[in-house]
């Protein structure tokens, strides 16, 4: 995390704090791993807490250094999320195209971000696990409403069954309505992964960019709550299942 | 040193109990004599164990007489002569084959006549063959015992005879002047194909049940074939975790277990465990949770309890105690799987560690990376120098071994907590695989089970320590040589503070050469037995420093290279451990032989030592080797253990 980037770069370089949010097991860490390491692991174990990674993204006119917070999707970590999206300039809200409930969850996150994150935050809605959709279900904007009847849990058989449950159209319509960037990706094949990050980099207004250590990193230090050992109040409580808003 | 050797004396396990007054001096002698030097020289670490015993040490009683036939014993030509000894009581007491040492009916009032516990053990003494070794020391019963093999050829007289034949041949050959060179890698344990087969598939996933139930039978068979199960359920009977099998498969069993547990609860009784056939069930109830271990491995009840405790601590570590209690307070049939989502891998990693056999859990102790004292001192100082304000604990860990720790004076680290952390980082692999730096909220129940701490984790690329985090973190590190920097803070928002401390720390460690030292030490790995004591007959040992709550052991290779051999070694250690820790009678020294191995367990207020050598080793050689190990540890104490650590 040393500030090595700036002097060496001929192009202006700036840091962008980006946070990944979304339900558990939609592939947030896999997207990051594809973006940062160009690598993919099947059956990755769930993230615990959050992971912090950085990766540069070269644009024609400037270099963006992403400071990525890859958060855990489990419900019990939801109360920590504000710490990560506070002052973030960009957010990737991820859902799983084979799991409609994950889109619902994504919509909750979008709403929370719009309500509580920085006003100028760039939000991208990302439907991951595109590799599980059958080719006939198709790229882009076709209506794939006719999802076959095979019941859930078939995510792993990508052979002939189309596991897609969320039509592209539905998600795209929602994204347009909320003016979000929208992509369907596959961390497994790498499809569209770099594109998402490039699009985010391009969408970030020049004005909100500062030096390599700008708005990005420091923001976590603003304290909102007592953060001592016995601060467990509210975490992982029963009643707030399902929705963190 | 020959004076202080633990004498390879033995007792007739079935001797009628001696009156306490008679056995007392013997107990004292056995306890005191082998250890006196060590105790005196290192008494600053002496843990509070037995005051009276310490006072005895100043006047060591005479040593027990050496067996008259020591020469004969040394060459041990006759591990299996069938000449019946003049000890008919052995025969009369032979009972079942199963060696549930934990079911021993320890009905002795006093600790001192511990030998009599041997009499009540439901062991099978097929080993009248071993009588020849008992001829010289009939009166030498003490707190030390020798056992004829109870493992060998369980319930299988034929195979026993087969081995006898083989051994007789061996001894004949030996008497003709042949020397038997044991190959180092030769198995120390008799083959047990059934166990091997079961163990091989122990960690395989159980396939899902087909919707039509067509594969039900085979799935059930596989499930039942597992050597070990862990079940966690709520006191309302809701399944929370099962190591093997999905809900559909375990529901019935959960129901049955719950019924049994609540049957006892309704009578204001607590079910602690029971045995069905060759399967041992152990239950612990912790508030709203019931945890059950089901095992066919030779493990004692207290060992299984320790394992269940660790699983319980893992759950607390995820949820904290008050928040878990709140969940159940609102609804008794709360489904705890939801808040625990994603931690199944941690529980399973713990469970599999237990099934594979973990010296760390068995001994409730930690292992440290061996470093020179001065080198560790430099690392400690660097940690202290770079310590940032909100740091609670700082640790450097290399592949599950502690390198250094910095901590506040008032708080030591609980081994159970560290075990959870190590499990998360090195066994479960979820943190490691993700790459990057991690910020993990966790509760350390041994430290404080009511709240969360926040742990900064960064894995170090030892070849390029400063490069690692720059742009492209390693997604996968090499096997077993990961070094992690853990910085634990109570400050939820302290990530960047810890990150900058980590950067400073790594920079300093690199400048002062410590990174290179750690790298070399990691690469070197654990020494072999023969590196520690040249020419030692020992194949493996565990040495636990009781004062430091740390242990040291040689590498498993070459004798226990594969996991089955390792599991068997752990079985043996487990059995030895029971002998030293069985309540209410526990031994100070326990010696056990079989046709294939000879072993010694030895405890003093300072240490516990477990060691094992091939069956051809003489007891004197074993005892000598054990003493050599202790000498070695004493010399290397400040290298193999972290004494004090960096305290602020």
Coordinates of C-alpha atoms in Angstrom, one line a residue, chain A residues 1-2 4 24 33 35-41 44-56 65 69 74-77 79-80 83-84 86 213 217-225 227-238 241-242, chain B residues 318-320 322-323 326-327 330 334-335 338-346 390 424 427-431 433-441 447-448 450-454 469-476 490-497 499 503:
Chain A
X1 CA 0.0 0.0 0.0
X2 CA 2.9 2.3 -0.2
X4 CA 4.6 4.1 -5.1
X24 CA -23.4 -15.0 0.0
X33 CA -9.8 -12.9 -8.0
X35 CA -9.8 -9.2 -11.9
X36 CA -6.8 -9.1 -9.7
X37 CA -5.1 -12.4 -10.4
X38 CA -6.8 -13.6 -13.6
X39 CA -7.4 -16.8 -11.7
X40 CA -10.4 -18.9 -10.8
X41 CA -11.1 -21.5 -8.1
X44 CA -14.0 -21.3 -3.1
X45 CA -14.6 -21.2 0.6
X46 CA -16.7 -18.3 1.9
X47 CA -15.0 -15.1 2.7
X48 CA -14.8 -14.3 6.4
X49 CA -15.1 -10.6 7.2
X50 CA -13.6 -8.7 4.3
X51 CA -10.6 -8.9 2.1
X52 CA -8.7 -5.9 0.9
X53 CA -7.0 -6.0 -2.5
X54 CA -5.7 -3.5 -5.0
X55 CA -5.4 -3.6 -8.7
X56 CA -4.6 -1.0 -11.4
X65 CA -5.9 2.2 -8.8
X69 CA -13.1 -4.2 -0.4
X74 CA -23.4 -13.7 5.1
X75 CA -26.1 -12.0 7.0
X76 CA -24.1 -11.7 10.1
X77 CA -21.6 -9.4 8.4
X79 CA -23.9 -4.7 10.0
X80 CA -20.2 -4.1 9.1
X83 CA -17.7 0.6 7.3
X84 CA -16.8 -0.6 3.8
X86 CA -18.7 4.7 3.5
X213 CA -4.2 8.3 -1.5
X217 CA -8.1 4.7 1.9
X218 CA -8.5 6.9 4.9
X219 CA -12.2 6.9 5.0
X220 CA -12.5 3.9 7.2
X221 CA -11.1 5.9 10.1
X222 CA -14.1 8.0 10.7
X223 CA -15.7 6.5 13.7
X224 CA -19.3 6.2 14.1
X225 CA -19.7 3.7 16.8
X227 CA -15.7 0.0 18.5
X228 CA -14.6 -1.7 21.6
X229 CA -14.7 -5.3 22.4
X230 CA -18.2 -5.5 23.7
X231 CA -19.7 -3.8 20.7
X232 CA -21.7 -6.7 19.6
X233 CA -25.1 -5.1 20.0
X234 CA -27.2 -5.8 17.0
X235 CA -24.9 -8.2 15.2
X236 CA -26.4 -11.4 13.9
X237 CA -29.6 -11.0 15.7
X238 CA -32.5 -13.1 14.8
X241 CA -33.2 -12.0 8.8
X242 CA -33.5 -11.7 5.1
Chain B
X318 CA -18.5 -16.7 15.2
X319 CA -21.5 -15.4 17.2
X320 CA -20.3 -14.5 20.7
X322 CA -24.5 -13.2 24.5
X323 CA -25.7 -12.9 20.9
X326 CA -30.2 -13.8 22.6
X327 CA -31.1 -15.7 19.5
X330 CA -36.4 -15.0 21.5
X334 CA -34.2 -20.8 16.4
X335 CA -32.4 -22.1 13.4
X338 CA -28.5 -19.2 9.4
X339 CA -26.2 -17.0 11.4
X340 CA -23.5 -19.7 11.2
X341 CA -23.8 -19.8 7.4
X342 CA -20.3 -20.0 5.9
X343 CA -18.6 -21.3 8.9
X344 CA -19.3 -25.0 8.2
X345 CA -15.9 -25.1 6.6
X346 CA -14.3 -23.9 9.8
X390 CA -4.6 0.0 19.3
X424 CA -9.1 -20.7 10.1
X427 CA -6.7 -25.6 7.7
X428 CA -9.8 -24.0 6.3
X429 CA -7.9 -22.0 3.8
X430 CA -10.7 -19.5 3.1
X431 CA -8.5 -16.6 4.1
X433 CA -7.0 -18.6 -0.9
X434 CA -8.6 -15.2 -1.2
X435 CA -5.3 -13.4 -1.4
X436 CA -5.0 -9.8 -0.3
X437 CA -5.3 -8.6 3.2
X438 CA -8.1 -9.5 5.4
X439 CA -10.1 -7.9 8.2
X440 CA -11.9 -10.5 10.2
X441 CA -14.2 -9.9 13.0
X447 CA -10.1 -14.1 25.9
X448 CA -13.6 -12.8 26.2
X450 CA -18.9 -11.5 24.9
X451 CA -17.5 -9.4 22.1
X452 CA -15.6 -9.2 18.9
X453 CA -12.1 -8.4 18.1
X454 CA -10.8 -7.6 14.7
X469 CA 0.7 -6.8 -1.2
X470 CA 1.6 -4.2 -3.9
X471 CA -0.6 -5.1 -6.8
X472 CA -0.9 -8.8 -7.3
X473 CA -1.2 -10.8 -4.2
X474 CA -0.4 -14.5 -4.5
X475 CA -3.6 -16.4 -4.8
X476 CA -2.0 -19.6 -3.7
X490 CA -10.4 -4.2 19.5
X491 CA -10.9 -1.3 17.2
X492 CA -13.4 -2.2 14.5
X493 CA -12.1 0.5 12.2
X494 CA -8.5 -0.2 12.8
X495 CA -7.7 -1.9 9.5
X496 CA -5.5 0.9 8.1
X497 CA -3.7 1.3 11.3
X499 CA -2.0 -2.3 7.8
X503 CA 4.1 -2.6 6.5

